[in-house]
Amino acid sequence: MKKLRVAIVGTGFIGPVHAEAVRRNPELAELVALAGASKEDAAEAAAKLNVPDFTGDYTELLKRNDIDVVHICTPNYLHYPMVKECLNHGKNVLCEKPLALTADEARELMQLAEKKGLKAAVNYNLRYYPMVQEMRCRNLDRLTGSVFAVQGSYLQDWLQHDNDYSWRMESRLSGKSRAVADIGTHWMDMAQYVTGLRIERVFAQFGRMYDTRKKSAAGKDITFSKGSDKDTSDYISYTVDTEDYAQIMLQFENGVIGNLTVSQVMAGYKNFMEFRQMGTEASLSWDSESPNKIQIGHRDRPNEILMKDPSLLHERPASMSAFPGGHQEGYGDTIKYMIREFYSDLLELRVDGSRADYPTLADGTAEMVLCEAIIESAQKSEWTEVRPVGEVVV
Ligand SMILES: NC(=O)c1ccc[n+]([C@@H]2O[C@H](COP(=O)([O-])OP(=O)(O)OC[C@H]3O[C@@H](n4cnc5c(N)ncnc54)[C@H](O)[C@@H]3O)[C@@H](O)[C@H]2O)c1
């Protein structure tokens, strides 16, 4: 069988996670090259990850006929130009989230991929926890009745201190929304996927812990590093223009209502993503720090805890569980299965005989449209319509 030949652009946190996940799909693909911000960065990463080829200029990879798919794992502002270049060179693409800095950019990429007949995905990988897939299957089978309302949060604390820094703090590199675009879109993608319902209207409030923060003048800050270990002697102040915190009321299709809280300054919460759903027969609850179980809540009998055990799950989540019940699956596994489904589609295979169900550029564009509606709502302090993905604002 043909194997896909893969290149990864970006060698920071998530690039190496992709490298490992590609290699966990050995029957489908092989990792042949890396591109970094410089030749030195790329060389260092290629040596560490044992990748045969590397470059400091990703466009060199696009000229090669022996590369089928390119993963974009760079800061947000580079997604649009890089995905566009990839598509224009006939490459299939897996782009990290968020897809672009604006909905217009994202829509253009979606239309370009269609025009070129190429396949492209956005890495909303958190859909691929087996128990998240199980909640979707249960909704498709209406096992907990009709969904009435949903609620949840995505909480982190790695920007708690005023000297915590990442390129994500700079809106020119990250986009006009930070917490919502960075982590809120993971939750909204999951909520829409699990319920099968589109978010139609939003009402948002934004909060910021510090209007001014400090960063190293030499640019030596490292994302997710320990605040108290930092040498602050060369720090300079800068103004922050994006949100640390957001609370959003949501109106889904079919009159379903919901709310979401997003924070990157919630001390003690590392990557806590929680989804709860109220149904007419029972409720469903799941969170990312205990991802291998869901609670099925009952009014008239004891609640049930369904542990991840492939023999007890629907066929699709069972096919995304590598290990027997009791052995834990985690964050890295979600990317393995996200990639597996995308590559299977590229190779015209199917994981479980069903249609491919990975997050596409249409899903990535939908998240950008949602972000813009949320920003507008927070600015105007009013309910705001979420326009259909293809609709351009004039
Ligand atoms: N899906 C997820 O769970 C998840 C998790 C973390 C990050 N992300 C996304 O991944 C992207 C990268 O985030 P990160 O945390 O890895 O950031 P990072 O800063 O750790 O890494 C970014 C990398 O891109 C490199 N880079 C910059 N310019 C480049 C260029 N011109 N050519 C090649 N490489 C270049 C940098 O040198 C760095 O190695 C972001 O869009 C982020 O939202 C997604």
Coordinates of C-alpha atoms and ligand atoms in Angstrom, one line a residue:
M1 CA 0.0 0.0 0.0
K2 CA 1.2 3.5 -0.7
K3 CA 2.4 5.4 2.3
L4 CA 2.0 9.2 2.6
R5 CA 5.2 11.2 2.8
V6 CA 4.9 13.9 5.5
A7 CA 6.7 17.1 6.3
I8 CA 6.2 19.2 9.5
V9 CA 6.7 23.0 9.7
G10 CA 7.4 24.3 13.2
T11 CA 9.6 22.6 15.8
G12 CA 8.4 24.2 19.1
F13 CA 5.9 22.5 21.4
I14 CA 3.3 21.0 19.1
G15 CA 5.5 20.1 16.1
P16 CA 7.3 17.3 17.9
V17 CA 3.9 16.1 19.2
H18 CA 2.8 15.8 15.5
A19 CA 6.1 14.0 14.7
E20 CA 5.4 11.4 17.3
A21 CA 1.7 11.0 16.2
V22 CA 2.7 10.6 12.6
R23 CA 5.1 7.8 13.6
R24 CA 2.3 6.1 15.5
N25 CA 0.5 5.6 12.2
P26 CA 3.4 3.6 10.5
E27 CA 1.1 1.7 8.1
L28 CA -0.2 5.0 6.6
A29 CA 2.7 7.4 6.6
E30 CA 6.4 8.2 7.1
L31 CA 7.9 11.5 8.3
V32 CA 10.5 12.6 5.8
A33 CA 11.3 16.3 6.6
L34 CA 11.1 19.1 9.1
A35 CA 11.2 22.9 8.6
G36 CA 12.1 25.3 11.3
A37 CA 12.4 29.1 11.7
S38 CA 16.1 28.8 10.9
K39 CA 18.4 26.1 9.6
E40 CA 19.9 25.7 13.1
D41 CA 16.5 25.2 14.8
A42 CA 15.6 22.7 12.1
A43 CA 18.9 20.8 12.4
E44 CA 18.6 20.6 16.2
A45 CA 15.0 19.3 16.0
A46 CA 15.8 16.8 13.2
A47 CA 18.7 15.4 15.2
K48 CA 16.5 15.1 18.3
L49 CA 13.6 13.5 16.5
N50 CA 15.7 11.5 14.0
V51 CA 14.1 13.0 10.9
P52 CA 16.2 12.4 7.7
D53 CA 15.8 15.9 6.1
F54 CA 15.5 19.4 7.4
T55 CA 15.4 23.0 6.2
G56 CA 15.2 26.6 7.5
D57 CA 12.9 27.6 4.6
Y58 CA 9.6 25.6 4.4
T59 CA 9.0 26.6 0.8
E60 CA 11.8 24.3 -0.2
L61 CA 9.7 21.4 0.9
L62 CA 6.8 22.5 -1.2
K63 CA 8.8 22.3 -4.4
R64 CA 9.4 18.5 -3.8
N65 CA 7.2 16.0 -5.6
D66 CA 7.8 13.3 -3.0
I67 CA 5.9 15.1 -0.2
D68 CA 2.2 14.5 0.0
V69 CA 1.1 16.3 3.1
V70 CA 2.4 19.2 5.2
H71 CA 1.6 19.9 8.8
I72 CA 1.6 23.5 9.8
C73 CA 2.7 23.8 13.5
T74 CA 3.8 27.5 13.6
P75 CA 2.4 30.5 15.5
N76 CA -1.1 31.6 14.4
Y77 CA -0.1 34.5 12.1
L78 CA 1.8 32.1 9.8
H79 CA -1.1 29.7 9.3
Y80 CA -2.8 31.7 6.5
P81 CA 0.3 32.4 4.3
M82 CA 1.7 28.9 4.9
V83 CA -1.5 26.9 4.2
K84 CA -2.1 29.1 1.1
E85 CA 1.4 28.3 -0.2
C86 CA 1.0 24.6 0.5
L87 CA -2.3 24.5 -1.4
N88 CA -0.9 26.5 -4.3
H89 CA 1.9 23.9 -4.5
G90 CA -0.6 21.0 -4.6
K91 CA 0.0 19.8 -1.0
N92 CA -2.6 18.4 1.3
V93 CA -2.4 20.2 4.7
L94 CA -3.0 19.6 8.3
C95 CA -3.0 23.0 10.0
E96 CA -2.9 23.7 13.7
K97 CA -5.7 25.7 15.2
P98 CA -6.9 28.5 14.9
L99 CA -6.9 28.2 11.1
A100 CA -6.1 31.9 10.5
L101 CA -6.2 35.3 12.1
T102 CA -9.6 36.3 10.6
A103 CA -12.7 34.6 9.2
D104 CA -12.0 36.1 5.7
E105 CA -8.5 34.5 5.6
A106 CA -10.0 31.2 6.8
R107 CA -12.8 31.3 4.2
E108 CA -10.3 32.0 1.4
L109 CA -8.2 28.9 2.4
M110 CA -11.4 26.8 2.5
Q111 CA -12.3 27.9 -1.0
L112 CA -8.8 27.5 -2.3
A113 CA -8.6 23.9 -1.1
E114 CA -12.0 23.2 -2.8
K115 CA -10.8 24.8 -6.0
K116 CA -7.6 22.8 -6.0
G117 CA -9.3 19.6 -5.1
L118 CA -7.0 19.1 -2.1
K119 CA -7.9 17.9 1.3
A120 CA -7.1 19.8 4.4
A121 CA -7.8 19.5 8.2
V122 CA -7.5 21.7 11.3
N123 CA -6.2 20.1 14.4
Y124 CA -9.2 20.2 16.7
N125 CA -7.8 17.0 18.1
L126 CA -9.6 17.0 21.4
R127 CA -12.6 15.6 19.6
Y128 CA -10.6 12.3 19.4
Y129 CA -10.8 11.4 23.1
P130 CA -12.6 8.0 22.9
M131 CA -15.2 9.2 25.6
V132 CA -15.9 12.4 23.6
Q133 CA -16.6 10.2 20.6
E134 CA -18.8 8.0 22.8
M135 CA -20.9 11.1 23.9
R136 CA -21.4 11.9 20.2
C137 CA -22.5 8.4 19.4
R138 CA -24.9 8.4 22.4
N139 CA -26.5 11.6 21.1
L140 CA -26.8 10.2 17.6
D141 CA -28.6 7.2 19.2
R142 CA -30.6 9.5 21.5
L143 CA -29.6 7.4 24.5
T144 CA -30.0 10.4 26.9
G145 CA -33.1 11.9 25.2
S146 CA -33.1 15.3 23.6
V147 CA -30.3 17.7 24.4
F148 CA -31.8 20.7 26.3
A149 CA -28.7 22.7 27.4
V150 CA -24.9 22.4 27.5
Q151 CA -22.3 24.1 29.7
G152 CA -18.6 23.9 30.3
S153 CA -15.2 25.5 30.5
Y154 CA -11.6 25.5 29.3
L155 CA -9.4 26.6 32.2
Q156 CA -5.6 27.1 32.3
D157 CA -3.2 28.9 34.6
W158 CA 0.0 29.3 32.6
L159 CA -0.5 33.1 32.1
Q160 CA -1.3 33.7 35.8
H161 CA 1.8 35.9 36.4
D162 CA 2.4 39.2 34.8
N163 CA 5.8 38.0 33.5
D164 CA 4.4 34.8 31.9
Y165 CA 4.9 35.3 28.2
S166 CA 4.4 33.6 24.8
W167 CA 3.9 35.0 21.3
R168 CA 0.2 34.3 22.0
M169 CA 0.3 37.6 24.1
E170 CA 0.9 39.7 21.0
S171 CA -2.3 40.1 18.9
R172 CA -0.4 40.8 15.7
L173 CA 1.0 37.2 16.0
S174 CA -1.9 35.5 17.7
G175 CA -5.0 37.3 16.6
K176 CA -7.6 39.7 18.1
S177 CA -8.9 37.1 20.5
R178 CA -6.4 35.1 22.6
A179 CA -8.1 32.8 25.3
V180 CA -11.2 32.2 23.2
A181 CA -9.3 31.6 19.9
D182 CA -6.6 29.5 21.6
I183 CA -8.6 27.2 23.8
G184 CA -12.3 28.3 23.6
T185 CA -12.4 27.1 20.0
H186 CA -11.4 23.6 21.1
W187 CA -14.5 23.6 23.4
M188 CA -16.8 25.0 20.9
D189 CA -15.6 22.6 18.2
M190 CA -16.2 19.8 20.7
A191 CA -19.7 21.0 21.8
Q192 CA -20.9 21.4 18.2
Y193 CA -19.4 18.0 17.3
V194 CA -20.9 16.1 20.3
T195 CA -24.4 17.7 20.0
G196 CA -24.4 17.9 16.2
L197 CA -25.8 21.4 16.8
R198 CA -24.4 24.7 15.4
I199 CA -23.9 27.7 17.6
E200 CA -26.1 30.5 16.1
R201 CA -25.9 33.4 18.6
V202 CA -23.5 34.5 21.3
F203 CA -23.3 37.0 24.2
A204 CA -19.8 37.5 25.5
Q205 CA -17.9 39.3 28.3
F206 CA -14.1 39.5 28.3
G207 CA -11.8 40.0 31.3
R208 CA -8.1 40.8 31.7
M209 CA -6.1 40.2 34.8
Y210 CA -3.3 42.7 33.7
D211 CA -3.5 45.5 31.2
T212 CA 0.3 45.7 31.2
R213 CA 2.7 42.7 31.4
K214 CA 6.4 42.2 31.3
K215 CA 8.5 40.2 28.9
S216 CA 12.2 39.5 28.4
A217 CA 13.8 42.1 26.1
A218 CA 16.1 39.4 24.7
G219 CA 13.0 37.3 23.8
K220 CA 14.2 34.3 25.9
D221 CA 10.9 33.6 27.5
I222 CA 9.7 30.0 27.1
T223 CA 6.1 29.1 26.8
F224 CA 4.8 27.1 29.9
S225 CA 8.0 27.8 31.9
K226 CA 7.8 28.2 35.7
G227 CA 7.1 31.8 36.7
S228 CA 9.2 31.8 39.8
D229 CA 12.3 30.5 37.9
K230 CA 12.5 33.5 35.6
D231 CA 15.3 36.0 35.5
T232 CA 13.4 39.3 35.3
S233 CA 16.5 41.6 35.2
D234 CA 16.1 42.5 31.5
Y235 CA 12.3 42.7 31.5
I236 CA 10.3 45.4 29.6
S237 CA 6.6 46.3 29.9
Y238 CA 4.1 45.9 27.1
T239 CA 0.4 46.6 26.8
V240 CA -2.0 43.7 26.5
D241 CA -4.9 44.0 24.2
T242 CA -6.5 40.5 24.3
E243 CA -8.6 38.6 26.9
D244 CA -7.3 36.4 29.7
Y245 CA -10.8 35.4 30.6
A246 CA -14.2 35.1 28.8
Q247 CA -17.7 34.1 29.7
I248 CA -20.0 33.4 26.8
M249 CA -23.7 32.6 26.6
L250 CA -24.5 30.4 23.6
Q251 CA -27.6 29.8 21.6
F252 CA -27.5 26.6 19.6
E253 CA -29.8 25.4 16.8
N254 CA -33.2 23.9 18.0
G255 CA -33.4 26.4 20.9
V256 CA -30.6 24.6 22.8
I257 CA -28.8 27.0 25.2
G258 CA -25.4 26.9 26.7
N259 CA -22.6 28.7 28.5
L260 CA -18.8 28.6 28.3
T261 CA -16.1 30.0 30.6
V262 CA -12.6 30.3 29.3
S263 CA -9.5 31.4 31.3
Q264 CA -5.8 31.3 31.0
V265 CA -5.4 32.8 34.5
M266 CA -7.3 30.3 36.7
A267 CA -4.6 29.3 39.3
G268 CA -4.4 25.5 39.8
Y269 CA -6.2 24.6 36.6
K270 CA -3.7 23.3 34.0
N271 CA -5.7 22.1 31.0
F272 CA -9.1 21.6 32.4
M273 CA -11.7 21.3 29.7
E274 CA -15.2 20.3 30.9
F275 CA -18.3 19.5 29.0
R276 CA -21.7 18.9 30.5
Q277 CA -25.0 18.3 28.7
M278 CA -28.5 18.3 30.1
G279 CA -30.8 15.8 28.3
T280 CA -34.5 15.0 28.7
E281 CA -33.6 11.4 29.9
A282 CA -30.2 11.9 31.5
S283 CA -27.2 14.1 31.7
L284 CA -23.6 13.5 30.3
S285 CA -20.4 14.9 31.9
W286 CA -16.8 14.6 30.8
D287 CA -13.5 16.5 31.6
S288 CA -10.1 16.4 30.0
E289 CA -8.1 15.9 33.2
S290 CA -10.0 12.6 33.8
P291 CA -10.7 11.9 30.1
N292 CA -11.3 8.1 30.3
K293 CA -14.7 8.2 31.8
I294 CA -18.1 9.9 31.4
Q295 CA -20.8 10.3 34.0
I296 CA -24.3 9.5 32.9
G297 CA -26.5 11.3 35.5
H298 CA -30.0 10.1 36.5
R299 CA -32.8 11.7 38.4
D300 CA -34.4 8.5 39.8
R301 CA -31.5 6.0 40.1
P302 CA -27.8 6.1 41.0
N303 CA -25.6 7.8 38.4
E304 CA -23.4 5.6 36.2
I305 CA -19.7 6.0 35.5
L306 CA -18.8 4.6 32.1
M307 CA -15.1 3.8 32.1
K308 CA -13.3 3.7 28.8
D309 CA -13.3 0.1 27.8
P310 CA -13.4 -0.7 24.0
S311 CA -15.7 -3.7 24.7
L312 CA -18.3 -1.3 26.2
L313 CA -18.2 1.5 23.7
H314 CA -19.8 2.2 20.3
E315 CA -17.8 0.9 17.3
R316 CA -16.2 4.3 16.4
P317 CA -14.8 5.2 19.9
A318 CA -13.8 1.6 20.4
S319 CA -11.7 1.9 17.1
M320 CA -10.0 4.9 18.7
S321 CA -9.0 3.1 21.9
A322 CA -5.6 1.5 21.5
F323 CA -5.6 -0.1 25.0
P324 CA -8.0 -2.4 26.9
G325 CA -10.2 -1.0 29.6
G326 CA -8.4 0.5 32.6
H327 CA -5.3 1.5 30.7
Q328 CA -5.4 5.2 30.2
E329 CA -5.5 7.1 26.8
G330 CA -4.5 10.7 26.7
Y331 CA -3.7 13.9 24.9
G332 CA -1.1 12.4 22.6
D333 CA -3.5 9.6 21.5
T334 CA -6.0 12.2 20.3
I335 CA -3.6 13.5 17.8
K336 CA -2.7 10.0 16.7
Y337 CA -6.3 9.3 15.9
M338 CA -7.0 12.7 14.4
I339 CA -4.1 12.1 12.0
R340 CA -5.1 8.5 11.3
E341 CA -8.6 9.6 10.2
F342 CA -7.2 12.4 8.0
Y343 CA -4.6 10.2 6.4
S344 CA -7.1 7.4 5.9
D345 CA -9.2 9.8 3.9
L346 CA -6.2 11.0 1.9
L347 CA -5.5 7.3 1.1
E348 CA -9.2 6.7 0.5
L349 CA -9.3 4.2 3.3
R350 CA -11.8 4.3 6.2
V351 CA -11.1 3.7 9.9
D352 CA -14.3 1.9 10.6
G353 CA -16.2 1.8 7.2
S354 CA -17.9 5.1 8.0
R355 CA -17.3 8.5 6.4
A356 CA -14.4 10.6 7.5
D357 CA -15.4 12.9 10.3
Y358 CA -12.3 15.0 10.9
P359 CA -12.3 18.8 11.4
T360 CA -12.0 20.3 8.0
L361 CA -11.3 23.8 6.8
A362 CA -15.0 24.5 6.9
D363 CA -14.9 23.6 10.7
G364 CA -11.8 25.8 11.1
T365 CA -13.6 28.7 9.3
A366 CA -16.7 28.2 11.5
E367 CA -14.5 28.6 14.6
M368 CA -13.0 31.9 13.1
V369 CA -16.5 33.2 12.4
L370 CA -17.5 32.3 15.9
C371 CA -14.5 34.1 17.3
E372 CA -15.4 37.3 15.4
A373 CA -19.0 37.1 16.6
I374 CA -17.7 36.7 20.2
I375 CA -15.3 39.7 19.9
E376 CA -18.1 41.8 18.4
S377 CA -20.5 40.8 21.2
A378 CA -18.0 41.6 23.9
Q379 CA -17.3 45.0 22.4
K380 CA -21.0 45.9 21.9
S381 CA -22.3 44.1 25.0
E382 CA -25.2 42.5 23.0
W383 CA -26.3 39.2 21.5
T384 CA -24.6 38.7 18.2
E385 CA -25.5 36.4 15.3
V386 CA -23.0 33.9 14.1
R387 CA -23.1 34.1 10.3
P388 CA -23.0 31.0 8.1
V389 CA -19.5 29.9 7.2
G390 CA -19.7 31.0 3.6
E391 CA -21.3 34.4 4.2
V392 CA -19.0 37.4 3.7
V393 CA -19.6 40.6 5.7
V394 CA -19.7 43.7 3.5
Ligands
LIG1 N1 -4.1 21.3 19.0 C1 -3.5 21.5 20.2 O1 -3.8 20.9 21.2 C2 -2.4 22.6 20.2 C3 -1.6 22.7 21.4 C4 -0.6 23.6 21.4 C5 -0.4 24.5 20.3 N2 -1.3 24.4 19.2 C6 -1.2 25.3 18.1 O2 0.1 25.0 17.4 C7 0.7 26.2 16.9 C8 2.1 26.3 17.5 O3 2.0 26.4 18.9 P1 3.3 25.9 19.8 O4 2.7 25.9 21.2 O5 3.9 24.7 19.3 O6 4.2 27.2 19.7 P2 5.8 27.3 19.8 O7 6.1 28.7 20.0 O8 6.2 26.3 20.9 O9 6.3 26.7 18.5 C9 6.2 27.4 17.2 C10 7.4 27.0 16.4 O10 7.2 27.6 15.1 C11 8.5 27.9 14.7 N3 8.5 28.9 13.6 C12 8.3 30.2 13.7 N4 8.4 30.8 12.4 C13 8.6 29.8 11.6 C14 8.9 29.7 10.2 N5 8.8 30.8 9.4 N6 9.1 28.5 9.6 C15 9.2 27.4 10.4 N7 9.0 27.4 11.7 C16 8.7 28.6 12.3 C17 9.2 28.5 15.9 O11 10.6 28.5 15.8 C18 8.7 27.4 16.9 O12 9.6 26.3 16.9 C19 -0.3 27.4 17.4 O13 -1.1 27.8 16.3 C20 -1.1 26.8 18.5 O14 -2.4 27.4 18.6 C21 -2.3 23.5 19.2

